[in-house]
PDB file of C-alpha atoms in Angstrom:
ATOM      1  CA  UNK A1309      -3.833  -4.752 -10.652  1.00 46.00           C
ATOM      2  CA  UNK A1310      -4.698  -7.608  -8.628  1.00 50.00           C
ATOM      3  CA  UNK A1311      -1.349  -9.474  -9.328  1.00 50.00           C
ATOM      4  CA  UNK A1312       0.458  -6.493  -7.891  1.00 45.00           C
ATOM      5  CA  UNK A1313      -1.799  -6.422  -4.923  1.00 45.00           C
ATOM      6  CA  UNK A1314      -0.376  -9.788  -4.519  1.00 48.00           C
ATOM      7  CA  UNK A1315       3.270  -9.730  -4.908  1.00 47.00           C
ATOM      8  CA  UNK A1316       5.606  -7.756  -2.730  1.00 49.00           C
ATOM      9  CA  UNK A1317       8.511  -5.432  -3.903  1.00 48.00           C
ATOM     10  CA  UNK A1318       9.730  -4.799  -0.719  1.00 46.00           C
ATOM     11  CA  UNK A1319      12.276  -7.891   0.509  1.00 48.00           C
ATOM     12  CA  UNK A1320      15.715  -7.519   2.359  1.00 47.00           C
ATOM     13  CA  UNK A1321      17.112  -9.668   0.521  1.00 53.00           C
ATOM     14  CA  UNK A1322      17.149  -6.663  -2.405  1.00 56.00           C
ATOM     15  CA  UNK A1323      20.077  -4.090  -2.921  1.00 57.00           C
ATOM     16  CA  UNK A1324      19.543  -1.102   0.114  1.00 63.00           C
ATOM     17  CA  UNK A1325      17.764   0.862  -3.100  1.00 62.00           C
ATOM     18  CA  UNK A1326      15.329  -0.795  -3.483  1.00 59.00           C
ATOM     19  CA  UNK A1327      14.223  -0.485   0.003  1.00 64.00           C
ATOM     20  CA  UNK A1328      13.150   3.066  -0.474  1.00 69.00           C
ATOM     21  CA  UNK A1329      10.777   2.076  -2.975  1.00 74.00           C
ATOM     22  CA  UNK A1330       8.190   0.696  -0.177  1.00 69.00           C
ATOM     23  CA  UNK A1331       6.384   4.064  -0.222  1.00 74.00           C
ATOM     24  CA  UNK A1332       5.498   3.981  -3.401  1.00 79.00           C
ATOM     25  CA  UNK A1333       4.601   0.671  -3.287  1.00 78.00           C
ATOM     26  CA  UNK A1334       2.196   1.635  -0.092  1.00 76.00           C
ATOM     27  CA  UNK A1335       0.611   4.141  -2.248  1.00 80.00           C
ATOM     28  CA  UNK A1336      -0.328   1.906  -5.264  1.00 85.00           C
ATOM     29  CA  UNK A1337      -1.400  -0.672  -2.812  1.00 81.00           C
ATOM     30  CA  UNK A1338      -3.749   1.495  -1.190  1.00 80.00           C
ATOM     31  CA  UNK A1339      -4.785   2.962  -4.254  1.00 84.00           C
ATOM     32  CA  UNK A1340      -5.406  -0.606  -5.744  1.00 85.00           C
ATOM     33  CA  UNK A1341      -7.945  -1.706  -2.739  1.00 79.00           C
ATOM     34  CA  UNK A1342      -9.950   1.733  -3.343  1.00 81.00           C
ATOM     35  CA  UNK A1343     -10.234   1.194  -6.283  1.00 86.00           C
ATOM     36  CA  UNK A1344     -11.485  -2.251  -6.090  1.00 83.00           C
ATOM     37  CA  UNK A1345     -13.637  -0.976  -3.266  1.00 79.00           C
ATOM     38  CA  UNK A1346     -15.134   1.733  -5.073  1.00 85.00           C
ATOM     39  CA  UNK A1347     -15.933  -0.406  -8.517  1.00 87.00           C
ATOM     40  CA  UNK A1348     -17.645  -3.279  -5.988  1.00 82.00           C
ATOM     41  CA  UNK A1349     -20.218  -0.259  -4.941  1.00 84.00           C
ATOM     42  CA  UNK A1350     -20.401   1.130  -7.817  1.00 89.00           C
ATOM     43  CA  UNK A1351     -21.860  -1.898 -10.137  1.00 90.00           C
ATOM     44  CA  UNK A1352     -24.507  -2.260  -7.541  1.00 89.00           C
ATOM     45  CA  UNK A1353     -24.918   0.964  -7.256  1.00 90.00           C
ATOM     46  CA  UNK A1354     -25.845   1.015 -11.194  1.00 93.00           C
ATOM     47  CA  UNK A1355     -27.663  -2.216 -11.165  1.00 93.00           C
ATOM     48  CA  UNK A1356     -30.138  -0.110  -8.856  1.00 92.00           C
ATOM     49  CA  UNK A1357     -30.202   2.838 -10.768  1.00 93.00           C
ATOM     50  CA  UNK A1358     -31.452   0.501 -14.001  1.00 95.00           C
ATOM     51  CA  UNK A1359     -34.126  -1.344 -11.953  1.00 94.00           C
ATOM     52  CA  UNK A1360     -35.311   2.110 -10.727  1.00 95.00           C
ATOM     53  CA  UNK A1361     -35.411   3.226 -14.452  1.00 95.00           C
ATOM     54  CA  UNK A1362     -37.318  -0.015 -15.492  1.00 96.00           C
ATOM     55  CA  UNK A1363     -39.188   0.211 -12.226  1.00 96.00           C
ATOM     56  CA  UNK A1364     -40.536   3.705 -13.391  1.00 95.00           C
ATOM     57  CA  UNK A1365     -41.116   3.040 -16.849  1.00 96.00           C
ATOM     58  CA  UNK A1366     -43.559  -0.218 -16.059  1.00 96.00           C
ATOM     59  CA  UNK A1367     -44.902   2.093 -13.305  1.00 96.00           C
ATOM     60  CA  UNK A1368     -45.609   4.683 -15.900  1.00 95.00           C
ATOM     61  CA  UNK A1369     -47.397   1.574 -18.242  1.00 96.00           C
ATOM     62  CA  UNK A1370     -49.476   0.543 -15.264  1.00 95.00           C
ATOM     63  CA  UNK A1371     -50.852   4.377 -14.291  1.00 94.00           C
ATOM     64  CA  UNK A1372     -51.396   4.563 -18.458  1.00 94.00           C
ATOM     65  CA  UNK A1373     -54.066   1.587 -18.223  1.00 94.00           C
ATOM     66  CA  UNK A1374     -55.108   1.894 -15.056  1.00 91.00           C
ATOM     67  CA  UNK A1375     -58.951   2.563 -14.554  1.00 91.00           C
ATOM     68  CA  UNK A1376     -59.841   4.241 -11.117  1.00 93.00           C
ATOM     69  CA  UNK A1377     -57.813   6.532  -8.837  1.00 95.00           C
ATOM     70  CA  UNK A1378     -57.759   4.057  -6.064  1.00 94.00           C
ATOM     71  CA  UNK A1379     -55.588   1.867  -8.429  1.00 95.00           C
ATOM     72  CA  UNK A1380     -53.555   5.000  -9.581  1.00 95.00           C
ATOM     73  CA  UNK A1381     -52.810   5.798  -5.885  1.00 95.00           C
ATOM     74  CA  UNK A1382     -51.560   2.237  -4.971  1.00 95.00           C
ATOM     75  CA  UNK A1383     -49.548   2.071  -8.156  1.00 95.00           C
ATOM     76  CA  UNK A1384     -47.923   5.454  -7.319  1.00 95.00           C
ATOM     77  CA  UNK A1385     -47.534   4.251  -3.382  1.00 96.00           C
ATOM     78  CA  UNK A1386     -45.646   1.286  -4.605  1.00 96.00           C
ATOM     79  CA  UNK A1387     -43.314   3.037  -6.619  1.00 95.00           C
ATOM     80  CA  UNK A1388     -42.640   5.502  -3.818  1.00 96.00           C
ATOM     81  CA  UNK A1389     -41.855   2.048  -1.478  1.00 96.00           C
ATOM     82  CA  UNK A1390     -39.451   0.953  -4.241  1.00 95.00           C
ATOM     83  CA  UNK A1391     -37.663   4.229  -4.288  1.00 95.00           C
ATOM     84  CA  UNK A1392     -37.228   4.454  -0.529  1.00 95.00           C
ATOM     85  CA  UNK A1393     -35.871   0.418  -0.606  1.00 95.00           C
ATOM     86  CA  UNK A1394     -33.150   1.381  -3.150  1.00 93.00           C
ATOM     87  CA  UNK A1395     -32.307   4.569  -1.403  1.00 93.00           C
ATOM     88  CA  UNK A1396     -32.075   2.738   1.741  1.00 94.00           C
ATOM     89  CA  UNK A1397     -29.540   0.541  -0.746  1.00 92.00           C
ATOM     90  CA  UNK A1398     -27.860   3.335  -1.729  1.00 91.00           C
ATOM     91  CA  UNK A1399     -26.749   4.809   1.884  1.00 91.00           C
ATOM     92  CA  UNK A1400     -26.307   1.075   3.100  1.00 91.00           C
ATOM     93  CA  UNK A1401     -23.463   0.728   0.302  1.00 88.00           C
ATOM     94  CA  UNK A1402     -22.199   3.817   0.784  1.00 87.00           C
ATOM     95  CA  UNK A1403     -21.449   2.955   4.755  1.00 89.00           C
ATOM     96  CA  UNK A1404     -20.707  -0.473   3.788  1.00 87.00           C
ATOM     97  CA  UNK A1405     -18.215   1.529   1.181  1.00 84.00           C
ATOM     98  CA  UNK A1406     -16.724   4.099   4.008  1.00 84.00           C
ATOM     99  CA  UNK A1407     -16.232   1.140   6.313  1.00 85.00           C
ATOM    100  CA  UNK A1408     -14.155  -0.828   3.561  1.00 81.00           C
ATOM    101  CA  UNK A1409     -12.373   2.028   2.889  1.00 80.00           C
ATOM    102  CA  UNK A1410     -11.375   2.710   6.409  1.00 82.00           C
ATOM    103  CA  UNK A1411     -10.297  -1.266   7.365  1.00 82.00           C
ATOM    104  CA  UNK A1412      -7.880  -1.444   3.838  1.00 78.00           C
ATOM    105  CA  UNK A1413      -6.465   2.011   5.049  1.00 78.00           C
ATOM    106  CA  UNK A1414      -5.662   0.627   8.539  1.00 81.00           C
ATOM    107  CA  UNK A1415      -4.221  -2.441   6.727  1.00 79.00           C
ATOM    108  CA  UNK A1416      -1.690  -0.067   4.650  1.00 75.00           C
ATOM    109  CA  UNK A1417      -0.940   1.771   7.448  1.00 75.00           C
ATOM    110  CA  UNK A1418      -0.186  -1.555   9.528  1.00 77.00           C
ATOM    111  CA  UNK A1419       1.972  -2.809   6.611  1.00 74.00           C
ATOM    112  CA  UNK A1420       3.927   0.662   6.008  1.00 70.00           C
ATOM    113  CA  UNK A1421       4.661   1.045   9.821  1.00 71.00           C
ATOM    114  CA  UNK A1422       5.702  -2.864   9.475  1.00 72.00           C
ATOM    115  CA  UNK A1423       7.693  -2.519   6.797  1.00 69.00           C
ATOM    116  CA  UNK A1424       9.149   0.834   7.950  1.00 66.00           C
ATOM    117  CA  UNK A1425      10.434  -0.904  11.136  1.00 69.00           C
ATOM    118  CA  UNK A1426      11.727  -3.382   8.728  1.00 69.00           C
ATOM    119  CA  UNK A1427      13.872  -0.900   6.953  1.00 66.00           C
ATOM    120  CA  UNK A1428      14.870   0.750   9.435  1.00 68.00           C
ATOM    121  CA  UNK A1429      16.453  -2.317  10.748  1.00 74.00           C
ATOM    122  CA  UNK A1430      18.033  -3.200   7.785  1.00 71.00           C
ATOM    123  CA  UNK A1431      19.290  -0.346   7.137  1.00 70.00           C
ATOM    124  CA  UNK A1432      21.213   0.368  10.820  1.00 74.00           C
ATOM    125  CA  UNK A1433      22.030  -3.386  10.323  1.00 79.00           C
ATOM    126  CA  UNK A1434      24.056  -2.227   7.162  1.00 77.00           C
ATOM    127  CA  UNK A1435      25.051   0.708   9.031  1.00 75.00           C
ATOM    128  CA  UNK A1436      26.665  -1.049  11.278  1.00 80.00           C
ATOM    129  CA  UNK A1437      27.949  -3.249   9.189  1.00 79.00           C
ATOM    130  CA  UNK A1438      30.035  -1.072   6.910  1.00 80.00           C
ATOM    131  CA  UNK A1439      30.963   0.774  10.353  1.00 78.00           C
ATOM    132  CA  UNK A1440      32.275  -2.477  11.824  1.00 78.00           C
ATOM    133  CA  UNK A1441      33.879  -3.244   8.257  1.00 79.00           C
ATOM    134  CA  UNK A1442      35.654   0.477   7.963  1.00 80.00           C
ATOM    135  CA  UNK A1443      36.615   0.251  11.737  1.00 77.00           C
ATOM    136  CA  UNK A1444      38.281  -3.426  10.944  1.00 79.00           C
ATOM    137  CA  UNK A1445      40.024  -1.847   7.723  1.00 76.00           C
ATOM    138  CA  UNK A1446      41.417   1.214   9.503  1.00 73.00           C
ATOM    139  CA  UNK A1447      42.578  -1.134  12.279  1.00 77.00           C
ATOM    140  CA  UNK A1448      44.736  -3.445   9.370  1.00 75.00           C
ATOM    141  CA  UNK A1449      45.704   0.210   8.079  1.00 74.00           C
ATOM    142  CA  UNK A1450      47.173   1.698  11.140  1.00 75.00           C
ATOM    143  CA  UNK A1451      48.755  -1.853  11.934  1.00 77.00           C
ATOM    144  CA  UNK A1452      50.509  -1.978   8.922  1.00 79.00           C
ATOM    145  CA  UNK A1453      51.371   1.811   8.991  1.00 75.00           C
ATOM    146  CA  UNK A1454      52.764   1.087  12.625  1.00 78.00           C
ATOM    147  CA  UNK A1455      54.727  -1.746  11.013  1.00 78.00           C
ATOM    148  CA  UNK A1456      56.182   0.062   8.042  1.00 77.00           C
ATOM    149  CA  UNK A1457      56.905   2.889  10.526  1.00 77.00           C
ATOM    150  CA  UNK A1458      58.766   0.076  13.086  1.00 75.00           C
ATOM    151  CA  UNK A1459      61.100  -1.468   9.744  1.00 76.00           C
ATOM    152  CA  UNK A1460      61.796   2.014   9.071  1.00 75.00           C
ATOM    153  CA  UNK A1461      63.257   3.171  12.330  1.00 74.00           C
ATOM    154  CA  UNK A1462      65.174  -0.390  12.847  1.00 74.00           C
ATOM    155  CA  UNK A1463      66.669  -0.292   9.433  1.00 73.00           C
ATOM    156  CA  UNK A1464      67.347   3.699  10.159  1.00 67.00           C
ATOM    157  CA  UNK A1465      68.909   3.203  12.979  1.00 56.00           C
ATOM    158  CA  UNK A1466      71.070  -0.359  11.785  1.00 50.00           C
ATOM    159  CA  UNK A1467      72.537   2.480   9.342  1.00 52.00           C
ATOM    160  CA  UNK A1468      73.479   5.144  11.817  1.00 51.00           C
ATOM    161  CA  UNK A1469      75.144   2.800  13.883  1.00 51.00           C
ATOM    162  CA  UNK A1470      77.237   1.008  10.917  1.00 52.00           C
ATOM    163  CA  UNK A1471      78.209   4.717  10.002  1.00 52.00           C
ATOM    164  CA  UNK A1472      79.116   5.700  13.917  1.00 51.00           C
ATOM    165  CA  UNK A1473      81.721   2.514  14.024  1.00 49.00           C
TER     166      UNK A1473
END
């Protein structure tokens, strides 16, 4: 995925095709970077959920053995403080996430509305191209019809006068 991330599709150098393929290519693109985004967050995001579940199982050891309920209660606050931290994690990642997600969609945009001009350029380029080619070919055409049309009447009219005499 990363290797087409990478390399580009899109190149003018490429039959006129193959330039309508840059959508598509937009799309995976963009799909590509959320995914990468999303799989970044989400390893953390289950790194934290296995320290909260060792977190509450040595929590649950300590209130086992403990002896008084001042040591309970300071056990139990320090878990709470441990919770809150990760949370705080959480929703941090999560903006951190939203944010990612919202610069690599501005990126694809840029690029589409880049390469869109792009096309579009090439493609009145080729436009007017074949235009300039089909005008030049109909020119040669209507020369050579005038021509043929020119012998025609000369040699038509060499024969008329031959027969008048």
């Amino acid at each position: 995925m990363k290797d087409f991330a990478r390399e580009s599709l899109l190149s003018m150098d490429q039959p006129t095709a193959r330039l309508f393929a840059w959508p598509l290519e937009m799309m995976l693109r963009f799909n590509a970077n959320v995914a990468n985004a999303i799989q970044e967050n989400t390893v953390s995001w289950a790194q934290r959920r296995q320290q909260a579940a060792e977190d509450a199982v040595e929590t649950f050891e300590r209130l086992v053995h403990c002896r008084d309920i001042g040591e309970a209660v300071s056990i139990q606050q320090e878990w709470v403080e441990n919770n809150i931290r990760r949370l705080d994690e959480d929703f941090g990642a999560l903006a951190h996430q939203g944010a990612t997600l919202s610069r690599r969609a501005a990126s694809t945009a840029r690029d589409a509305v880049g390469k869109s001009a792009n096309v579009a350029r090439a493609g009145a380029r080729q436009a007017e191209e074949t235009a300039d080619s089909m005008r030049h070919e109909g020119q040669e055409a209507e020369q050579s019809a005038q021509q043929e049309t020119e012998e025609s009447h000369r040699h038509g009219r060499g024969r008329n006068h031959k027969r008048a005499a």
